[in-house]
PDB file of C-alpha atoms in Angstrom:
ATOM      1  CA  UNK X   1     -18.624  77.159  -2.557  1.00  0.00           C
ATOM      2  CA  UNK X   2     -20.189  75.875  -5.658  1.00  0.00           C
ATOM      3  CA  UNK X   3     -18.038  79.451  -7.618  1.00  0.00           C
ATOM      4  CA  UNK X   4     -15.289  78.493  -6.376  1.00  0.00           C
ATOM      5  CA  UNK X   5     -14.902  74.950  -7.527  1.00  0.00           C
ATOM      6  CA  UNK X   6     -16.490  76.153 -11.080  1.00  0.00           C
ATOM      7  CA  UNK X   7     -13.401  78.774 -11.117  1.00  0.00           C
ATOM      8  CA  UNK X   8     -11.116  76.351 -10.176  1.00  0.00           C
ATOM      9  CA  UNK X   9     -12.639  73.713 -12.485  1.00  0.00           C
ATOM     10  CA  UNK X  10     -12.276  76.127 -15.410  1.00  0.00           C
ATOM     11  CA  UNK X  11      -8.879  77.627 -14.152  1.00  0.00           C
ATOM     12  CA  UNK X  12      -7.981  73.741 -14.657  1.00  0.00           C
ATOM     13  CA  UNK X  13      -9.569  73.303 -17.814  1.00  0.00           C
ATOM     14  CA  UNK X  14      -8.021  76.480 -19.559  1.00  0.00           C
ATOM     15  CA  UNK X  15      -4.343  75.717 -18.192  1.00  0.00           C
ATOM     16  CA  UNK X  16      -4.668  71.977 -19.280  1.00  0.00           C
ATOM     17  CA  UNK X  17      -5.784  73.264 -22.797  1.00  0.00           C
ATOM     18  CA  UNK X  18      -3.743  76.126 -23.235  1.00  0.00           C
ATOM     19  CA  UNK X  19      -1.053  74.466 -24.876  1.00  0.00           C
ATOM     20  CA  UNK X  20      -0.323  74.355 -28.503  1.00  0.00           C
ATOM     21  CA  UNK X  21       1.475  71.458 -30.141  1.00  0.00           C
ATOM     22  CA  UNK X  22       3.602  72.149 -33.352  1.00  0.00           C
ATOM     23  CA  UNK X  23       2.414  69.475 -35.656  1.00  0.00           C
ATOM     24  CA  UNK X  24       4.918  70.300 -38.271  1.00  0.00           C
ATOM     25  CA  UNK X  25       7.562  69.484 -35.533  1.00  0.00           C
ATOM     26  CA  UNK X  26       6.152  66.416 -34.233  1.00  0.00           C
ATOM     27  CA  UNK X  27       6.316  65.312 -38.152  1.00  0.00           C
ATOM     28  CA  UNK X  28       9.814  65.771 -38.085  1.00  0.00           C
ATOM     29  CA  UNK X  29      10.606  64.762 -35.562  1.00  0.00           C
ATOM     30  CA  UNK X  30       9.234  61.412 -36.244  1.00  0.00           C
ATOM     31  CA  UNK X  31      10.745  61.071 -39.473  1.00  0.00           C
ATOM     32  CA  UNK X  32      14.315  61.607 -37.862  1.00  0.00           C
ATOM     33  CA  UNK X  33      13.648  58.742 -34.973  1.00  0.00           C
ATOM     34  CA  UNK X  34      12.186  56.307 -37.671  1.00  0.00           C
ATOM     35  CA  UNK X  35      15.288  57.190 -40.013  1.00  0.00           C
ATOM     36  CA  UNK X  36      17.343  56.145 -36.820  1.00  0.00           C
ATOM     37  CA  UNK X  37      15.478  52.847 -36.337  1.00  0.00           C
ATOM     38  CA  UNK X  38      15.055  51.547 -39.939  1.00  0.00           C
ATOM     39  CA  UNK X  39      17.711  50.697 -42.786  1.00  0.00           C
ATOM     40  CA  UNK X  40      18.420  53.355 -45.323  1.00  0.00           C
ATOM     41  CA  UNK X  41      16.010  51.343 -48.328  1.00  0.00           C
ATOM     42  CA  UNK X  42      12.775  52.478 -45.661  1.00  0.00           C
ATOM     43  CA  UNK X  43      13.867  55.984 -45.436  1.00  0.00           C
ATOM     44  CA  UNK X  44      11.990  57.100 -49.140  1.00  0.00           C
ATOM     45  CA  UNK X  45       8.972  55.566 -47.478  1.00  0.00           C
ATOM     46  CA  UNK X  46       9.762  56.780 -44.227  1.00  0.00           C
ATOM     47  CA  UNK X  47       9.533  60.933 -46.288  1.00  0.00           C
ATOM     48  CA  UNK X  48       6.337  59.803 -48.010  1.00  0.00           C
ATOM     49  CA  UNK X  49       4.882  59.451 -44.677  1.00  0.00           C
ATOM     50  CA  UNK X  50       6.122  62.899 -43.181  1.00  0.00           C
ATOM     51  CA  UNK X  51       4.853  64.274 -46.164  1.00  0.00           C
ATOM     52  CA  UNK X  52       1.216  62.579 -45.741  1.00  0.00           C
ATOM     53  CA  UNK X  53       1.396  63.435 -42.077  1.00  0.00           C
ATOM     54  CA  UNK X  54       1.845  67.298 -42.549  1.00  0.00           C
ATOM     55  CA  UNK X  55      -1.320  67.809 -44.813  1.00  0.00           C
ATOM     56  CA  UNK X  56      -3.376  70.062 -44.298  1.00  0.00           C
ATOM     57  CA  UNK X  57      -6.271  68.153 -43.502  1.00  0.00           C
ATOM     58  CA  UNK X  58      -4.373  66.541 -40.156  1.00  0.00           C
ATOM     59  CA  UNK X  59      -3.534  69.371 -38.691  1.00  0.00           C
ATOM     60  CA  UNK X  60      -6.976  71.110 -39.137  1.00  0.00           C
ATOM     61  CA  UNK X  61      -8.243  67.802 -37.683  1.00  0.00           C
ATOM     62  CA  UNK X  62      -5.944  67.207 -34.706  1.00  0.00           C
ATOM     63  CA  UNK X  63      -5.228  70.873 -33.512  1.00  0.00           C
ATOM     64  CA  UNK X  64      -8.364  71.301 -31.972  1.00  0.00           C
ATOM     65  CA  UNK X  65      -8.217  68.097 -30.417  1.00  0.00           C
ATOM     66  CA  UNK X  66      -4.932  67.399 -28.827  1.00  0.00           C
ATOM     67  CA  UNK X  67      -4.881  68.372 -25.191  1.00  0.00           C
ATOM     68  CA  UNK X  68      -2.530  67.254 -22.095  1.00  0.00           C
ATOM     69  CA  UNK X  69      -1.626  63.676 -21.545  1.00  0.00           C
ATOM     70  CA  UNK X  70      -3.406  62.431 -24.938  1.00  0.00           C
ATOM     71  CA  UNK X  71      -1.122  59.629 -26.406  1.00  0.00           C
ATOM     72  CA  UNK X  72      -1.194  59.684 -29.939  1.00  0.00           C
ATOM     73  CA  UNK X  73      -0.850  56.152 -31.972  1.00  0.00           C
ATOM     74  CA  UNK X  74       0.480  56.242 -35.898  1.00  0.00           C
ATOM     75  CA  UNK X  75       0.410  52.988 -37.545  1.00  0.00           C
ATOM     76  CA  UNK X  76       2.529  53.152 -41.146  1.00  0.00           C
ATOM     77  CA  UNK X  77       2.560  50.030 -43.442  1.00  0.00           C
ATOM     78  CA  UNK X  78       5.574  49.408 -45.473  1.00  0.00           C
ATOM     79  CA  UNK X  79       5.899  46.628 -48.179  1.00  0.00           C
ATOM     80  CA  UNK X  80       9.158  47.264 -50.463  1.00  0.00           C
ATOM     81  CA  UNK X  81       7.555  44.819 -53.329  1.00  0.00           C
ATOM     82  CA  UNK X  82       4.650  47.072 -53.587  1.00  0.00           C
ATOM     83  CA  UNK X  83       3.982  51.340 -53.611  1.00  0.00           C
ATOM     84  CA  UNK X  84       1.088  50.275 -51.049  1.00  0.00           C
ATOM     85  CA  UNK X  85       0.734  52.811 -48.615  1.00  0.00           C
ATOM     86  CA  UNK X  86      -1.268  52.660 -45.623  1.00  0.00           C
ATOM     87  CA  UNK X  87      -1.490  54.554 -42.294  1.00  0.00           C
ATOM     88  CA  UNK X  88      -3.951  54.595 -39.490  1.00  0.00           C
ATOM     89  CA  UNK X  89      -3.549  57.667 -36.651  1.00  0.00           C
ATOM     90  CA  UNK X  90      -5.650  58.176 -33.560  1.00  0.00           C
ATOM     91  CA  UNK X  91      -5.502  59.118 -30.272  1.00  0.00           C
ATOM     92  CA  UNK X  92      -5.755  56.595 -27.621  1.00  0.00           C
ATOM     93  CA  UNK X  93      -9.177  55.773 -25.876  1.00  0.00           C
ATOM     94  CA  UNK X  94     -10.582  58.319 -28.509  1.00  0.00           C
ATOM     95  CA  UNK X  95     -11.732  55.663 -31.270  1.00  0.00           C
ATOM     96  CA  UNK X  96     -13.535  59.241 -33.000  1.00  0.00           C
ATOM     97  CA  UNK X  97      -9.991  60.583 -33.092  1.00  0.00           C
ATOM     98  CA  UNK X  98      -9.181  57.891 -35.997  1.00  0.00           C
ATOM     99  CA  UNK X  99      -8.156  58.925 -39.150  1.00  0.00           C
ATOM    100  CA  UNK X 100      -6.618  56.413 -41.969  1.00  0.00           C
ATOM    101  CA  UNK X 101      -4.791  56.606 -45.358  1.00  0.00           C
ATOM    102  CA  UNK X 102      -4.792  54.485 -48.160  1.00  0.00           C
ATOM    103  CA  UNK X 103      -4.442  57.040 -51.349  1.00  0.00           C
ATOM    104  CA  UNK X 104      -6.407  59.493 -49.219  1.00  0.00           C
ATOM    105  CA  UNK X 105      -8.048  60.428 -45.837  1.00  0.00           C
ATOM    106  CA  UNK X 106     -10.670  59.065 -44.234  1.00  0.00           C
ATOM    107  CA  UNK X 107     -11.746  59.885 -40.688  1.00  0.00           C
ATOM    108  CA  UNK X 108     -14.063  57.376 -39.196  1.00  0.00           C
ATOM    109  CA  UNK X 109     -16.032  57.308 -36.598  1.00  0.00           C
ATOM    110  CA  UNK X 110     -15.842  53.568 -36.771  1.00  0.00           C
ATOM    111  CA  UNK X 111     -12.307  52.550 -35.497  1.00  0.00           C
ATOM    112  CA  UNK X 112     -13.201  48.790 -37.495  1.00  0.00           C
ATOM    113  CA  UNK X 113     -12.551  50.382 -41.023  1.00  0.00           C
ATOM    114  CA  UNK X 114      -8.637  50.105 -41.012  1.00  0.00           C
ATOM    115  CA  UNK X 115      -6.135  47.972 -42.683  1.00  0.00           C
ATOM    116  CA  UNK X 116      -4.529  47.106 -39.853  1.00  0.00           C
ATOM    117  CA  UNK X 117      -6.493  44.283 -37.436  1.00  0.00           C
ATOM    118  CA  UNK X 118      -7.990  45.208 -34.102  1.00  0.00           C
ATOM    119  CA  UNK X 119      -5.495  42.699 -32.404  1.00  0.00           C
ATOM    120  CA  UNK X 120      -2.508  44.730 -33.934  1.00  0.00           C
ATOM    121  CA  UNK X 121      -4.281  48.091 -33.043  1.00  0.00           C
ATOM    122  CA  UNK X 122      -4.282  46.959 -29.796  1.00  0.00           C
ATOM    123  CA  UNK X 123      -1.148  45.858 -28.762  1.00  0.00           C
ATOM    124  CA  UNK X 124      -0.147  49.092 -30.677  1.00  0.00           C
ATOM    125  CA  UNK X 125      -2.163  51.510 -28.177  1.00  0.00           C
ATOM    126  CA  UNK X 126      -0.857  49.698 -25.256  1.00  0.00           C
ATOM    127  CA  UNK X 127       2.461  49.103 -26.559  1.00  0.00           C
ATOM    128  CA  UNK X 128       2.898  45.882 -25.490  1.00  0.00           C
ATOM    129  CA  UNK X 129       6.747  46.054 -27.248  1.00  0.00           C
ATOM    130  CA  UNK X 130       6.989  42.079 -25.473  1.00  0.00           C
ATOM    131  CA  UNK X 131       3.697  40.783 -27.760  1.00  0.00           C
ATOM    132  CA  UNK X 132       4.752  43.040 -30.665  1.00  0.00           C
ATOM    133  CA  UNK X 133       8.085  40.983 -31.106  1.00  0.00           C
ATOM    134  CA  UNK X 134       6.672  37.294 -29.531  1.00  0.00           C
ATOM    135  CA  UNK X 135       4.148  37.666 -32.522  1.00  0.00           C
ATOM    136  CA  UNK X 136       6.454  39.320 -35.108  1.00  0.00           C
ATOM    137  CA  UNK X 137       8.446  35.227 -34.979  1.00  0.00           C
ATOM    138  CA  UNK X 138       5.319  32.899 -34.534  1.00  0.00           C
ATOM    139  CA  UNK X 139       3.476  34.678 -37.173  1.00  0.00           C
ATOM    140  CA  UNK X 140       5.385  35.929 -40.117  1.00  0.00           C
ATOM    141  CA  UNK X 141       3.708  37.418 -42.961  1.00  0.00           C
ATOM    142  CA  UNK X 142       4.583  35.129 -46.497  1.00  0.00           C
ATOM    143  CA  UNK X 143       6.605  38.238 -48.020  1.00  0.00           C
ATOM    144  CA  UNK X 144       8.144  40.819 -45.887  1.00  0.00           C
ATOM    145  CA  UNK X 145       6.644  43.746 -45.312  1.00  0.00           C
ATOM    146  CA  UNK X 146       6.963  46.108 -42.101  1.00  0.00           C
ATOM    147  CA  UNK X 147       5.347  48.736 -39.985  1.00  0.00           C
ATOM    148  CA  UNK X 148       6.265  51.328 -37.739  1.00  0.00           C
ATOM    149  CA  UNK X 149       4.378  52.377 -34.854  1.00  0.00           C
ATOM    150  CA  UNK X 150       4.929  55.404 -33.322  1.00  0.00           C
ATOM    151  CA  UNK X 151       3.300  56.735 -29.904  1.00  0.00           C
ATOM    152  CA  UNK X 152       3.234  60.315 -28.559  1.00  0.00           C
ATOM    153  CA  UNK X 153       2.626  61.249 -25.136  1.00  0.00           C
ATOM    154  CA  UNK X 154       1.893  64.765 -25.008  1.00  0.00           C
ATOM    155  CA  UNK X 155       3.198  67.100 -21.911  1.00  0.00           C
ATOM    156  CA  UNK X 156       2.680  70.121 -20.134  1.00  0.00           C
ATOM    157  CA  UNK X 157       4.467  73.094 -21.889  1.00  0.00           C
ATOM    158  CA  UNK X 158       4.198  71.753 -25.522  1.00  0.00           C
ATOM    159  CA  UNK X 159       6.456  69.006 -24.989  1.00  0.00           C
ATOM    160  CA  UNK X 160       5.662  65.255 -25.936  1.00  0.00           C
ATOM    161  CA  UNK X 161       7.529  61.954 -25.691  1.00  0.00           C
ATOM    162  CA  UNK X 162       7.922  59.814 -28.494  1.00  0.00           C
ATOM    163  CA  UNK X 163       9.049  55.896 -29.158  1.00  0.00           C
ATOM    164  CA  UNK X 164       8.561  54.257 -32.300  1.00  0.00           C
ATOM    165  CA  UNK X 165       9.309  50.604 -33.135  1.00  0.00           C
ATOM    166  CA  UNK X 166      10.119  48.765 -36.345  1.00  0.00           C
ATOM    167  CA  UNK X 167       8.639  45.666 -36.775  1.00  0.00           C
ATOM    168  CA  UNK X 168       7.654  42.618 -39.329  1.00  0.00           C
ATOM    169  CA  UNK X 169       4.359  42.966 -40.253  1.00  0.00           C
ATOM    170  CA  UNK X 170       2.246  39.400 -38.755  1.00  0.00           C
ATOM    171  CA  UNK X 171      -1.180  37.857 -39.549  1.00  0.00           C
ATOM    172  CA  UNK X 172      -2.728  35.166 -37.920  1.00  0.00           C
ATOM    173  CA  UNK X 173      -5.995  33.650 -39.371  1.00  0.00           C
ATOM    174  CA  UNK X 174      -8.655  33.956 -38.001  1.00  0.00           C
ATOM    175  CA  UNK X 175      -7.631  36.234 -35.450  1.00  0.00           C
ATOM    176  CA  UNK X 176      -6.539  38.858 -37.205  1.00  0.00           C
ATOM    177  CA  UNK X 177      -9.131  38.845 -40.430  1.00  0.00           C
ATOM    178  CA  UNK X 178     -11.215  41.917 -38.686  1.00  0.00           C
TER     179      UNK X 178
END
């Protein structure tokens, strides 16, 4: 008795892991739905991101650790006064999974060192669209600048889901200071 579940346990294991997600793709394919959701004076930022995503150093990070039903989170600061460019990436309920940019890569083990605030993380991961927008017109920030979030839920067969949303970057003191 005790084989057979440890076959069928592994037989379960392999299938859910035996699928390989084109990262390259994903990339793309991100770039094309933010292009769709943004106005044309994002879309130079919008390439500087798919450009950052498909390093090297993601996909050597990620491939190994993408399996079935993950959700991925990408967090990507825009701010058309200034070049800054910041991007936070994870995988949901995997705070180990979280890897940031700001001029390079950082992968943390500690999901606190991030520009974006814990508040905003959060209603990223659960993608609480609702909250997003409520606090997008009670908190403005005192110039504009935006993000986009994007979330990937990955499927069976290589084949993920995706949503993004374009938004007005808010801050609300004290709140949102960590």
């Amino acid at each position: 008795m005790k084989t057979k579940l440890l076959l069928i346990g592994l037989a379960f294991f392999i299938s859910a892991s035996a699928y390989s997600y084109n990262w390259n793709e994903i990339a793309d394919s991100i770039a094309s739905q933010q292009r769709y959701i943004t106005e044309k004076e994002f879309h130079s930022k919008i390439e500087t991101y798919k450009r950052i995503r498909k390093t090297q150093r993601i996909m050597e990070h990620y491939d190994s650790t993408f399996t079935v039903g993950d959700t991925i989170i990408i967090m990507e600061y825009h701010n058309p006064s200034k070049d800054a460019t910041h991007s936070a990436l994870w995988i949901k309920g995997k705070p180990q999974s979280f890897m940031t940019y700001n001029r390079h890569f950082d992968i943390h083990k500690d999901y606190f060192l991030c520009y974006f605030s814990l508040y905003l993380r959060k209603l990223c991961e659960e993608w609480n669209l609702a909250q997003i927008r409520k606090e997008e017109l009670e908190n403005p920030p005192q110039k504009p600048s935006y993000i986009i979030s994007t979330r990937i839920i990955l499927r069976p067969n290589s084949e993920y889901i995706m949503e993004s949303i374009f938004f007005q970057h808010f801050y609300s003191y004290p709140r949102d200071r960590f």
